[in-house]
XYZ file of C-alpha atoms in Angstrom:
167
model
C 69.413 30.257 58.068
C 68.793 29.781 61.632
C 67.109 32.094 63.199
C 63.007 32.348 62.949
C 61.586 34.192 59.939
C 58.382 36.133 59.315
C 56.621 35.209 56.007
C 53.866 35.984 54.610
C 53.368 39.503 56.249
C 53.247 37.755 59.726
C 50.950 35.060 58.725
C 54.081 32.529 59.537
C 56.956 32.007 61.307
C 59.350 29.509 60.515
C 62.158 28.144 62.736
C 64.875 27.471 60.149
C 66.986 25.747 62.883
C 63.878 23.000 63.944
C 62.501 23.477 60.258
C 58.821 24.037 61.736
C 56.187 26.692 61.624
C 56.380 28.239 65.197
C 52.743 30.291 64.210
C 50.395 30.058 61.663
C 47.373 32.311 60.870
C 44.970 31.185 58.542
C 41.750 33.095 56.904
C 38.575 31.178 57.370
C 36.587 29.901 54.195
C 33.898 32.613 54.964
C 36.428 34.821 54.968
C 38.795 33.797 51.713
C 35.042 33.814 49.684
C 34.122 37.812 51.439
C 37.855 38.731 50.370
C 36.888 37.020 46.803
C 33.957 38.634 45.946
C 35.392 41.769 46.877
C 38.352 41.758 45.113
C 37.266 39.584 41.737
C 35.485 43.085 40.536
C 38.926 44.535 41.071
C 41.240 42.297 39.644
C 41.102 39.972 36.919
C 44.312 38.078 38.298
C 44.200 36.896 42.044
C 47.042 34.947 43.886
C 46.202 32.696 46.712
C 49.277 31.110 49.451
C 48.047 28.139 51.392
C 50.134 25.896 53.897
C 51.738 24.093 50.772
C 52.148 26.378 47.398
C 50.502 29.523 45.458
C 48.265 29.323 42.828
C 46.146 31.764 40.612
C 42.344 32.080 41.350
C 40.331 30.686 39.099
C 36.429 31.531 38.909
C 35.586 28.955 36.869
C 37.092 26.086 38.695
C 35.885 24.561 41.990
C 38.851 25.234 44.548
C 38.482 24.320 48.309
C 40.268 27.234 50.143
C 42.072 24.872 52.937
C 45.121 26.890 54.971
C 45.224 29.810 53.352
C 47.376 32.163 54.596
C 47.427 35.524 51.967
C 45.423 36.355 49.081
C 47.590 38.467 46.682
C 46.837 41.245 43.531
C 50.632 41.717 42.597
C 51.716 44.615 40.264
C 49.147 46.998 39.794
C 49.562 50.786 39.663
C 49.756 52.345 42.109
C 46.622 54.443 41.915
C 44.692 50.903 41.358
C 46.410 49.442 44.492
C 45.232 52.529 46.789
C 41.540 51.712 45.446
C 41.707 48.334 46.293
C 43.580 48.679 49.971
C 40.512 51.301 50.534
C 37.968 48.676 49.425
C 39.602 45.781 50.895
C 40.270 47.301 54.692
C 36.361 47.692 54.793
C 36.575 43.847 55.264
C 36.160 42.929 58.866
C 38.889 41.066 60.270
C 41.576 40.950 57.738
C 44.695 42.774 57.560
C 45.321 44.525 54.437
C 48.759 45.869 53.480
C 50.624 47.385 50.508
C 53.916 46.845 49.244
C 56.098 48.244 46.323
C 56.558 45.603 43.873
C 58.434 47.023 40.879
C 59.887 50.147 39.865
C 60.101 52.187 36.124
C 57.647 52.097 36.112
C 56.546 51.869 39.987
C 53.712 49.360 40.671
C 52.622 47.778 44.125
C 51.045 44.802 45.147
C 47.731 44.352 47.762
C 48.431 41.418 50.140
C 45.232 40.114 52.562
C 45.663 38.079 55.287
C 43.908 37.085 58.994
C 43.570 40.157 61.269
C 46.168 38.619 63.707
C 49.112 38.450 61.925
C 51.601 41.241 60.793
C 54.743 41.486 60.910
C 54.999 43.736 63.834
C 52.829 40.959 66.415
C 55.454 38.316 64.427
C 58.493 40.375 65.221
C 56.764 40.208 69.191
C 56.050 36.576 69.055
C 59.878 36.089 68.067
C 61.229 38.235 70.684
C 59.458 36.638 73.297
C 60.477 33.262 71.354
C 64.050 34.062 71.780
C 63.939 35.551 75.169
C 65.618 38.921 73.536
C 64.252 42.909 74.144
C 62.843 44.307 70.994
C 65.326 47.068 71.006
C 67.814 44.036 70.199
C 66.201 43.591 66.774
C 67.620 45.195 63.298
C 64.657 45.877 61.382
C 65.466 46.256 57.468
C 62.911 47.459 55.003
C 61.645 49.222 52.121
C 58.101 49.243 51.571
C 54.448 50.000 53.629
C 54.493 46.731 55.118
C 57.360 46.963 57.032
C 56.323 49.755 59.056
C 54.619 48.619 62.174
C 57.529 46.023 62.875
C 60.250 48.587 61.845
C 59.410 50.827 64.423
C 59.765 48.102 66.847
C 63.479 47.572 66.272
C 66.418 48.828 68.015
C 67.577 49.937 64.500
C 65.799 50.801 61.821
C 67.023 50.434 58.548
C 65.356 51.758 55.130
C 66.346 50.438 51.890
C 67.707 53.087 49.295
C 64.668 52.544 47.530
C 62.112 52.435 50.514
C 58.939 54.142 50.324
C 58.978 57.800 51.451
C 56.922 57.113 54.730
C 59.074 54.670 55.742
C 62.886 56.455 55.131
């Protein structure tokens, strides 16, 4: 790839040509702990993405939350995902999104990033960076977390398995 790419629901933008991050937005240590205190009541398995890797949270281990870009709960029922989404959305200064993560049966995932991290904001950043109009971009997506940035693009493409809202 030679174009900048949006990662982690907009929490990072990576320049593939120059091999550098153009943008990174981290959750504060306090915010990570607050999100954990809420989500840990709703799920046994919580994942973190930091600046180096993805790992599973273990409440019995001492973990330093350094440069966390995203917290995730993966592959839960749509009903459970909606409950988690509503609960986590009450936390100030975070962005909570849902995405389809599997079919037959349908399962969904929850992603928590900083409030400043959205795919739409990331696309606007890339638009300015490349000096291109948003109308010149093609947006391709399949789930709830793609809706914001797809609306900004000139050509909008929903995958065949996309959520009805996106279609």
